[in-house]
Short mmCIF file of C-alpha atoms in Angstrom, two decimals:
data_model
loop_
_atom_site.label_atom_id
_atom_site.label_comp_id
_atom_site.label_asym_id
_atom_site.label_seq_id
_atom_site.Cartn_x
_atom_site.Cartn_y
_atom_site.Cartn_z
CA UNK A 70 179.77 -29.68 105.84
CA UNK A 71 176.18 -30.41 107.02
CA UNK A 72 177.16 -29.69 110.31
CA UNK A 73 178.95 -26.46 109.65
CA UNK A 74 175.86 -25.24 107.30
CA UNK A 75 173.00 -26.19 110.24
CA UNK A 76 175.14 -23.90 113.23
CA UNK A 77 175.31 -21.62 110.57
CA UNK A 78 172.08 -21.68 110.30
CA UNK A 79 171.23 -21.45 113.95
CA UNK A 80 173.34 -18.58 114.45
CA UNK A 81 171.61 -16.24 112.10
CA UNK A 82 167.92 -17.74 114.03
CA UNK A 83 169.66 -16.37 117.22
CA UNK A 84 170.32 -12.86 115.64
CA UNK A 85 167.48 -12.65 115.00
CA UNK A 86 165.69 -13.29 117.63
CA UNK A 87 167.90 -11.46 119.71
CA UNK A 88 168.69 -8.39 118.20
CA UNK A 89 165.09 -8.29 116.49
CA UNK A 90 162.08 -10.40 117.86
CA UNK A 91 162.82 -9.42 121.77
CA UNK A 92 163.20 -5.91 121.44
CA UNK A 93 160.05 -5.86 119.16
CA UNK A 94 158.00 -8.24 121.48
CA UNK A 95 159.46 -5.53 124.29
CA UNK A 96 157.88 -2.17 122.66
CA UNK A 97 155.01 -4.10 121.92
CA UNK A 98 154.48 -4.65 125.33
CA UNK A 99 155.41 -1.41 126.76
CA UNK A 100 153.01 0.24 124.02
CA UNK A 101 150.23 -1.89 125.43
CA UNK A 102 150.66 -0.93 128.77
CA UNK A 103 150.89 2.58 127.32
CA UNK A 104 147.91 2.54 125.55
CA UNK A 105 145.88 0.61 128.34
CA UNK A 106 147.00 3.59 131.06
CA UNK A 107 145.57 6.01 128.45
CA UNK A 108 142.37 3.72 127.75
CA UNK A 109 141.91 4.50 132.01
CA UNK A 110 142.67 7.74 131.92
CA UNK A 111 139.98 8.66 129.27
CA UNK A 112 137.37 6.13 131.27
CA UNK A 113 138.17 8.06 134.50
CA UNK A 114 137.75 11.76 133.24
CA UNK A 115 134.35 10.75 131.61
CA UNK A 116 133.23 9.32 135.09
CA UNK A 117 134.46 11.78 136.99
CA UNK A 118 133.28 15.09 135.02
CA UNK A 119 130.18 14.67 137.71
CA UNK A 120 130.85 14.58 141.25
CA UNK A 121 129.18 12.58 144.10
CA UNK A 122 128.05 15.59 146.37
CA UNK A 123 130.67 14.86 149.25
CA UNK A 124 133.20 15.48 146.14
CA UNK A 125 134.82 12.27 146.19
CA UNK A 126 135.76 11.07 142.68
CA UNK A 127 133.29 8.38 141.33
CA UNK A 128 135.67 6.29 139.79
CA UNK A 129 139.49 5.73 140.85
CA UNK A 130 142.77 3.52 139.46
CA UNK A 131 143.02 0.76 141.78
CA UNK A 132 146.40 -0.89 141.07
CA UNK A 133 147.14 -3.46 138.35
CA UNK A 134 145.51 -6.55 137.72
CA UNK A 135 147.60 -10.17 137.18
CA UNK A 136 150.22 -10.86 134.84
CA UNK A 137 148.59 -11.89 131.54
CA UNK A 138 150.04 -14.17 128.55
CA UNK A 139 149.06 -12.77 124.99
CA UNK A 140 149.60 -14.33 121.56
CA UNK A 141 150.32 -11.76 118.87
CA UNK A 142 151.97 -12.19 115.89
CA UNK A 143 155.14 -11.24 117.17
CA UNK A 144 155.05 -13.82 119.72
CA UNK A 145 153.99 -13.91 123.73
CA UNK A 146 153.59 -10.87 125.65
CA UNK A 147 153.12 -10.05 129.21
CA UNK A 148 150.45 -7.70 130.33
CA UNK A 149 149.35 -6.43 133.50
CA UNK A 150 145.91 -4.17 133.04
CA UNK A 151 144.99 -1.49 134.85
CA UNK A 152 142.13 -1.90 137.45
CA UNK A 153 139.49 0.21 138.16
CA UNK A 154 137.09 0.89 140.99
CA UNK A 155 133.85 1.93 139.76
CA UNK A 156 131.44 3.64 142.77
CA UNK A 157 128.43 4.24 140.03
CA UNK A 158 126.05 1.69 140.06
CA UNK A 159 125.36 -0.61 137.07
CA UNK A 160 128.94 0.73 135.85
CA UNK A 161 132.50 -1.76 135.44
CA UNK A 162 135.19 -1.04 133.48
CA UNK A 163 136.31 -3.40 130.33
CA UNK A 164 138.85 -2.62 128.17
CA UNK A 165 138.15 -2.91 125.21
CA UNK A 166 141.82 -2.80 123.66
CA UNK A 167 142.31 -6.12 125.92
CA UNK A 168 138.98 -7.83 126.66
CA UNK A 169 139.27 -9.99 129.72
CA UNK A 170 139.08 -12.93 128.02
CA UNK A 171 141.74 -12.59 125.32
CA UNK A 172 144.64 -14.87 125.00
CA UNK A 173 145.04 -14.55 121.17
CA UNK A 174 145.25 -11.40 119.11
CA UNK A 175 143.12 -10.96 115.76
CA UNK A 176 146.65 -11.75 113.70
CA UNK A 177 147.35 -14.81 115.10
CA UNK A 178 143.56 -16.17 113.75
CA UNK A 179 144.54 -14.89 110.54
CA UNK A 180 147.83 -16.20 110.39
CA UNK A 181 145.89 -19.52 110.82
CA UNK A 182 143.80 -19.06 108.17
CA UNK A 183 146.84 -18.90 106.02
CA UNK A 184 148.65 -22.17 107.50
CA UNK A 185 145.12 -23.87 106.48
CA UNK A 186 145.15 -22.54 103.37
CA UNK A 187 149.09 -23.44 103.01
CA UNK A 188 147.49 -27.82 103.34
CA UNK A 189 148.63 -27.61 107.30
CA UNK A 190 146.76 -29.99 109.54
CA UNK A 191 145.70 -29.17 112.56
CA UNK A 192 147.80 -31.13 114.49
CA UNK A 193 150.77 -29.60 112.63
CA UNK A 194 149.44 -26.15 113.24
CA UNK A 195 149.31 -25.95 116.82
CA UNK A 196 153.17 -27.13 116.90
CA UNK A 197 154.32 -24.75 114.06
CA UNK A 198 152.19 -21.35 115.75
CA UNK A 199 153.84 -22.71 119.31
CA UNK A 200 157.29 -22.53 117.84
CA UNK A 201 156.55 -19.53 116.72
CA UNK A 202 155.01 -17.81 119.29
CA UNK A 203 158.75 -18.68 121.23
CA UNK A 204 156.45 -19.40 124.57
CA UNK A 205 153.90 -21.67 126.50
CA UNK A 206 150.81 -21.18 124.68
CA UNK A 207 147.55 -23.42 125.43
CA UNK A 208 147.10 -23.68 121.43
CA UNK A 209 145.79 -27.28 121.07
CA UNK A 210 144.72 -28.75 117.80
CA UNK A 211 141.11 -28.05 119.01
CA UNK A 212 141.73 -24.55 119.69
CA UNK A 213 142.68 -24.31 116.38
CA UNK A 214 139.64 -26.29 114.97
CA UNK A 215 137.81 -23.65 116.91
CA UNK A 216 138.97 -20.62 115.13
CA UNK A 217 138.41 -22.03 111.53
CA UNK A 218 134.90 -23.21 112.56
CA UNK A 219 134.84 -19.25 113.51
CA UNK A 220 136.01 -18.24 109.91
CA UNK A 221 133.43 -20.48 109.31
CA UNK A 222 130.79 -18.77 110.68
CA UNK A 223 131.99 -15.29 109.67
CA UNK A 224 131.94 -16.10 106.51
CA UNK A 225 128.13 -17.51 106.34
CA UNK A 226 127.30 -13.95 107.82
CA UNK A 227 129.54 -12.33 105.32
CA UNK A 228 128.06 -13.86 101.89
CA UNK A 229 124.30 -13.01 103.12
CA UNK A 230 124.91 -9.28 103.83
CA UNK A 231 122.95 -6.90 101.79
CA UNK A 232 124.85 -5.23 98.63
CA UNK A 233 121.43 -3.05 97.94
CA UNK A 234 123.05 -0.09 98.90
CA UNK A 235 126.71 -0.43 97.11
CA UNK A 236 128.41 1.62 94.92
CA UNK A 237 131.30 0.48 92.98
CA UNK A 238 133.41 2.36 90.56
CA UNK A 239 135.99 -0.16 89.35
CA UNK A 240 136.63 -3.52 90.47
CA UNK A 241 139.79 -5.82 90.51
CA UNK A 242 138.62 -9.54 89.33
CA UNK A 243 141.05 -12.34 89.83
CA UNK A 244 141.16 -16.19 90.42
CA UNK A 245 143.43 -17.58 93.24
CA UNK A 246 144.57 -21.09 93.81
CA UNK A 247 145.10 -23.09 96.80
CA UNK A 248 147.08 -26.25 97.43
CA UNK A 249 144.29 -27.39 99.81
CA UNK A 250 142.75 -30.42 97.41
CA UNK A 251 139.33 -29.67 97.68
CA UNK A 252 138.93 -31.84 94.63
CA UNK A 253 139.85 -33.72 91.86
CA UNK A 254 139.08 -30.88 89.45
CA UNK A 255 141.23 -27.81 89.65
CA UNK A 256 139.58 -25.50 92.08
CA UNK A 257 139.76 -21.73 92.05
CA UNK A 258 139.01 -18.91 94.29
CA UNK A 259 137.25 -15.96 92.45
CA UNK A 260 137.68 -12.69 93.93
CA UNK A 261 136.71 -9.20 93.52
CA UNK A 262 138.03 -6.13 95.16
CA UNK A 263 135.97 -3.13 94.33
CA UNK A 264 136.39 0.82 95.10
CA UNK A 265 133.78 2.86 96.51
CA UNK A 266 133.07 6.37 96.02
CA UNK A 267 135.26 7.59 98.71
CA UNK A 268 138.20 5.85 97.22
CA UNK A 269 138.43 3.28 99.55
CA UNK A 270 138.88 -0.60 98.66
CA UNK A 271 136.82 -3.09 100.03
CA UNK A 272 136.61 -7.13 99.15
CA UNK A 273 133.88 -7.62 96.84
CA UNK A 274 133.21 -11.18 96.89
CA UNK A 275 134.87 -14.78 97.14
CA UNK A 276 133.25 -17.65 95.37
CA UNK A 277 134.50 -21.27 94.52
CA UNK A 278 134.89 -22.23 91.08
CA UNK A 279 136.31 -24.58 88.67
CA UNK A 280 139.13 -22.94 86.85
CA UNK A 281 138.61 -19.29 86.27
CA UNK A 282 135.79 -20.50 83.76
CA UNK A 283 132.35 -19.00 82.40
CA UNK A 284 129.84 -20.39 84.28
CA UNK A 285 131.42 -20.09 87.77
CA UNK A 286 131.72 -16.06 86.97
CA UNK A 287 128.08 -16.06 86.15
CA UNK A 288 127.55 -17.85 89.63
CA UNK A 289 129.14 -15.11 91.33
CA UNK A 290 127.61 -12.32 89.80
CA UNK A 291 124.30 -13.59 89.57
CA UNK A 292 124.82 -14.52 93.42
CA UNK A 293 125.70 -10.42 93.93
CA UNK A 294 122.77 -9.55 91.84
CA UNK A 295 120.67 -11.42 93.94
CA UNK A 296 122.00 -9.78 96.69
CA UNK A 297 120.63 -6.49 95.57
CA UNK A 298 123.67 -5.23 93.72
CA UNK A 299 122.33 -2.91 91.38
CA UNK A 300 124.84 -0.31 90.18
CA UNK A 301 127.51 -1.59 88.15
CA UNK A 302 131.01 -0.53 87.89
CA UNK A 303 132.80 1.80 85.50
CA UNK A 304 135.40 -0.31 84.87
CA UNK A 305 136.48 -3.58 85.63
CA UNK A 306 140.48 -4.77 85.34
CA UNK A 307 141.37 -8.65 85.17
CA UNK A 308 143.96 -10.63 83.21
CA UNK A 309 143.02 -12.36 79.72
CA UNK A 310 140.82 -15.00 80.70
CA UNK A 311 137.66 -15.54 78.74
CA UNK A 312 135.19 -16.24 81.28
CA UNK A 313 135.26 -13.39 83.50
CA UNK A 314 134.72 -11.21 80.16
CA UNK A 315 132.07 -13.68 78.95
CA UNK A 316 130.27 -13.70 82.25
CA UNK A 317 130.22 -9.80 82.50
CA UNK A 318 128.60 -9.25 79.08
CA UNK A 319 125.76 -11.57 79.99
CA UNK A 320 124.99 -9.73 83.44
CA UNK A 321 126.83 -6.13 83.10
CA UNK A 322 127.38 -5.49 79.78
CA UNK A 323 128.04 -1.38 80.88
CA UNK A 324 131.63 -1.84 82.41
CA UNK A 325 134.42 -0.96 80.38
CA UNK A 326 137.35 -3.78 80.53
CA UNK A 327 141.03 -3.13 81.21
CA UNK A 328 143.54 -6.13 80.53
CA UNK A 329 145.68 -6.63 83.93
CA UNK A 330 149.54 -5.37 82.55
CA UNK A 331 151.29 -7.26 84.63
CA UNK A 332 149.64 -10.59 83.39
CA UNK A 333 149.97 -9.40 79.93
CA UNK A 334 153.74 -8.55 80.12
CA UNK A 335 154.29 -12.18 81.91
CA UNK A 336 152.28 -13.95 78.75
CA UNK A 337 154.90 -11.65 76.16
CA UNK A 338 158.01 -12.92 78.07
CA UNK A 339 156.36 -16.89 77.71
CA UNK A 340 156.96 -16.74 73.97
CA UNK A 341 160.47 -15.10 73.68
CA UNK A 342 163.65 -16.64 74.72
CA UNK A 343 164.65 -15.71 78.03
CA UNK A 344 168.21 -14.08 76.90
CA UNK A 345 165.81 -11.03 75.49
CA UNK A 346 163.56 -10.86 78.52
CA UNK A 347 164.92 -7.74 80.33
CA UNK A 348 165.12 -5.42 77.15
CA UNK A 349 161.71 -6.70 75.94
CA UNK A 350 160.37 -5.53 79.84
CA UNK A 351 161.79 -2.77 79.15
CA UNK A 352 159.74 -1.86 76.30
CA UNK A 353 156.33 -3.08 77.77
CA UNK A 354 157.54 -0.94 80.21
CA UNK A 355 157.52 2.27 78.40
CA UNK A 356 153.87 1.28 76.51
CA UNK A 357 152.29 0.86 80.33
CA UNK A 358 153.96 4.01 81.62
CA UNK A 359 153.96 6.22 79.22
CA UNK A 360 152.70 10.06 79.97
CA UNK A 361 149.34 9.57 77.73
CA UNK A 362 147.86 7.05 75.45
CA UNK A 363 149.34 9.05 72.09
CA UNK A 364 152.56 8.20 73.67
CA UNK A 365 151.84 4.57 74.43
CA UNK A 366 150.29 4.06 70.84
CA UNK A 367 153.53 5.23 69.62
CA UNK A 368 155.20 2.41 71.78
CA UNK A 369 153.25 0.28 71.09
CA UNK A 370 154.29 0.88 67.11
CA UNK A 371 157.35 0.87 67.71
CA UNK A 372 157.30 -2.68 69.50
CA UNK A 373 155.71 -4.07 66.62
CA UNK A 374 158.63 -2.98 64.35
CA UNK A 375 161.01 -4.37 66.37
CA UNK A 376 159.19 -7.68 67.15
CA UNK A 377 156.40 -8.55 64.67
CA UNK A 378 158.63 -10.15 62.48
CA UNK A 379 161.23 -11.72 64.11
CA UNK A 380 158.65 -12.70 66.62
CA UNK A 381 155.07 -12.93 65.70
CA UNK A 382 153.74 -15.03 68.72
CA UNK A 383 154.92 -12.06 71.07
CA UNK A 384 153.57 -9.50 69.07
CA UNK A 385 150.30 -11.35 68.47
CA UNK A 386 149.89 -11.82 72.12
CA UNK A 387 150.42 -8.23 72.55
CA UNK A 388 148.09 -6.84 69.75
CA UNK A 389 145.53 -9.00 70.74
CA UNK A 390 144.01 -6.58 73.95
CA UNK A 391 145.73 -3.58 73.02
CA UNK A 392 142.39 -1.49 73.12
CA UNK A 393 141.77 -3.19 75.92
CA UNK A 394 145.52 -2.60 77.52
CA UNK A 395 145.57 1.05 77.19
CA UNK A 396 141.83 1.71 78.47
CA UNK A 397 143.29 3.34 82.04
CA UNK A 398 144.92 5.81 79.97
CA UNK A 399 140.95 7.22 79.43
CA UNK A 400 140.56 7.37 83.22
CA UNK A 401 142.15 10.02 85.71
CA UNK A 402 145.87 10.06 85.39
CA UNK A 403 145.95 9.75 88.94
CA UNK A 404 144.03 6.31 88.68
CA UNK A 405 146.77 5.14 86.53
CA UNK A 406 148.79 3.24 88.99
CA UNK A 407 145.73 1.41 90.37
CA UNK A 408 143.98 0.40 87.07
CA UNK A 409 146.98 -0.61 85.20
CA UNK A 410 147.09 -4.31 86.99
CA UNK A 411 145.06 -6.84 89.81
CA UNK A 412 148.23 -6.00 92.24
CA UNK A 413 145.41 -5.73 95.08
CA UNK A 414 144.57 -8.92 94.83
CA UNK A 415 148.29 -10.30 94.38
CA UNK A 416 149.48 -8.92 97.13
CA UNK A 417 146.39 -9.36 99.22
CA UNK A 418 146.56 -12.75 98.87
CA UNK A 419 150.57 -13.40 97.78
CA UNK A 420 150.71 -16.35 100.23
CA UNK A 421 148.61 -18.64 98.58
CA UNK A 422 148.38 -17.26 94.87
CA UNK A 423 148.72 -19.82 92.14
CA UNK A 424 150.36 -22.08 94.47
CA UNK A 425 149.66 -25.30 92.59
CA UNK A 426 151.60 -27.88 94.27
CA UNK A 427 148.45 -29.29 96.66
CA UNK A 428 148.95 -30.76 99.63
CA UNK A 429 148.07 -34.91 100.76
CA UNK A 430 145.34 -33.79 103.11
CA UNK A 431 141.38 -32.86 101.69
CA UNK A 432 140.28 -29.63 102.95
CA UNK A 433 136.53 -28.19 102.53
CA UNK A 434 135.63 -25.89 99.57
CA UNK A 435 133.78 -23.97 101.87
CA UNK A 436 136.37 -23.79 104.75
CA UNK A 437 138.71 -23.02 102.17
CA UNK A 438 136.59 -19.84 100.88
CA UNK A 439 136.26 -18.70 104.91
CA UNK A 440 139.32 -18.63 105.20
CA UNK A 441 140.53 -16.76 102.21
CA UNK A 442 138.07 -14.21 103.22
CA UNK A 443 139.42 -13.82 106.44
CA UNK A 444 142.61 -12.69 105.14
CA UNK A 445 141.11 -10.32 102.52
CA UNK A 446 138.87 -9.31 105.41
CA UNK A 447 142.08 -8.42 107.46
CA UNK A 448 144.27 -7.20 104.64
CA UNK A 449 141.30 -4.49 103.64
CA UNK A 450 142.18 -3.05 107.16
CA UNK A 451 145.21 -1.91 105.36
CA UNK A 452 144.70 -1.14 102.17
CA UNK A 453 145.19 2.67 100.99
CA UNK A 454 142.25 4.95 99.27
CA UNK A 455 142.52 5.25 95.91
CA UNK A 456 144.77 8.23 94.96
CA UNK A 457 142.34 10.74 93.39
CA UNK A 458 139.68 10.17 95.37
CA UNK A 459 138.26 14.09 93.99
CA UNK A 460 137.72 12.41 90.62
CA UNK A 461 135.61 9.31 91.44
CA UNK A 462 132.48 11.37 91.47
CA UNK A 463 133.50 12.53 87.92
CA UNK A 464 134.09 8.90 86.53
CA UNK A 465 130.76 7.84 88.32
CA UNK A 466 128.68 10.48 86.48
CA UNK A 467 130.48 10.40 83.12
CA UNK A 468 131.60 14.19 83.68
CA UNK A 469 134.98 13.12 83.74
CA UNK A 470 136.71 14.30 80.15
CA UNK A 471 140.36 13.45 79.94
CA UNK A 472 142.55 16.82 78.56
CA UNK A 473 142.86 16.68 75.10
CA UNK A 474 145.76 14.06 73.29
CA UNK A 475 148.52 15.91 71.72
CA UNK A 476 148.75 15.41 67.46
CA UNK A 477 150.33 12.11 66.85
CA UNK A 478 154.16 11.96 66.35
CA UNK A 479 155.64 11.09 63.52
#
């Protein structure tokens, strides 16, 4: 039966691979070689919009360099770059899609910041990304040292830049957990994602702390502060736990809080038994999206009279942030979405959140922060402006006035 279940196994790998990774790795490298003929093209026509005086073209194609092996993250490609000969002097071509010295795309270092953050040695990293990449791929355990020591260094330069100049007009705050044992306490990554006046998302800050507690939020605020972060944000979204909201009273007591849905709903569920989980979702649901806050106060009623008595702990845990749970519902209605929960950071960061099984080897607090930055650093790349990006101005000047609440229902 073992047997039968493990070329079971290996049939669906081949599939895969064959009807999936091979055609992918194929586009990706005809689209290379696309874009690298257009990278020429656009080099050449600059060059050449001056002629020598004979007339002759200043800069030509000049056939196709070697064969070249490239790690991405969809495996090894093959690459042949276009040459060019250059007759100005003090001018050479470079590309600078494919540098001449690249082996090793900008995924494949973050996808190493994750296997470190994941407890993976280096030893065991180098085998696992060379299975992976399905080639020959000169990824030794030191090359991998290398790139972390890199994160390393990015991340020095990252925590000194200057936040004189920011903006913010909410923030996400979360903490994140990673199996690397940095210690015998329980470690926790603090992040912030923040939005800037042209709606688009940018990480905030990482700092280490110990649990999501007090005094390591006032480290990383105080650390911002000194920083030059001056203007604080409108409104700042984060699940229930007491020191973020502690620490912001002490150093921004302005920002407006909104409880993190998501979390809530998850705490609701953890006192009910789990036969009534789906219909009770069901009515969190229709509190969080409800068309305006008259209509989620009147859900929010009517949960209590179907819960409070038969359940007290889940309407207790419910009541408790209410004002605090329906606070988006006073922003933009196209905000909505993006207020309601910390989703940025969850999925931002979905490979190593509240992992808490650590793993045998000790990692580095501070290696451990690089890295998590360099996967918020690449997953900001990505992230989409805040719907309603017309309306941030409003919010950030208190001119924003949210149409008037129909009467209450009876």
């Amino acid at each position: 039966m073992q047997y039968e279940h493990t070329r079971v196994e290996e049939e669906i790998q081949t599939v895969i691979r064959e009807q999936f990774e091979e055609p992918l790795r194929q586009m990706l490298s005809e689209y290379l070689a696309a874009v690298l003929q257009q990278e020429v093209t656009e080099y050449l026509q600059a060059a050449n919009v001056a002629l020598s005086t004979t007339d002759r073209q200043l800069a030509v194609r000049n056939g196709l360099g070697r064969q070249r092996r490239v790690a991405t993250a969809l495996g090894v490609v093959d690459v042949r770059q276009p040459r060019v000969s250059d007759r100005r002097e003090g001018h050479r071509f470079t590309s600078s899609i494919l540098p001449p010295y690249l082996r090793r795309t900008p995924e494949l270092e973050t996808s190493i910041a994750a296997l470190y953050l994941l407890g993976i040695s280096s030893n065991q990293m180098a085998e696992a990304v060379g299975q992976m990449l399905g080639g020959s791929v000169a990824l030794s355990p030191a090359t991998v040292s290398g790139i972390l020591e890199k994160h390393s260094r990015d991340l020095m330069q990252w925590q000194s830049r200057s936040l004189a100049e920011k903006q913010y007009v909410y923030w996400w705050c979360d903490g994140i957990y990673t199996p690397v044992r940095l210690s015998d306490d329980r470690p926790c990554l603090l992040v912030i994602v923040g939005v800037l006046p042209d709606g688009t998302k940018e990480l905030v800050a990482v700092h280490q702390g110990v649990r999501e507690s007090k005094q390591s939020w006032l480290e990383c605020l105080r650390e911002m502060r000194a920083r030059g972060l001056d203007h604080e944000p409108k409104l700042v979204i984060g699940d229930g736990a007491l020191g973020l909201w502690s620490a912001l009273r002490e150093t921004m007591p302005q920002p407006q809080q909104q409880r993190c849905t998501v979390h809530k709903t998850a705490n609701v569920l953890n006192t009910l038994p789990k036969k009534l989980h789906a219909v009770v979702k069901g009515h969190l649901h229709r509190i969080f999206d409800a068309p305006d806050k008259a209509e989620a106060q009147q859900q929010l009623q009517n949960f209590r009279k179907v819960y409070e008595d038969a359940y007290p702990k889940a309407w207790a845990c419910l009541a408790k942030d209410q004002e605090e749970l329906l606070r988006f519902y006073d922003y933009p209605a196209l905000h909505w979405k993006s207020l309601r929960s910390t989703n940025v950071i969850e999925s931002a960061f979905s490979t190593i959140r509240h992992r808490t099984r650590q793993s045998k080897g000790a990692g580095t607090a501070e290696r451990a922060v690089a890295m998590v930055v360099a996967l918020g650093r690449r997953a900001e790349k990505h992230w989409r402006r805040i719907d309603g990006v017309d309306k941030l101005k409003d919010v950030l000047e208190g001119n924003f006035k949210h149409p008037p609440l129909p009467a209450n229902k009876s």
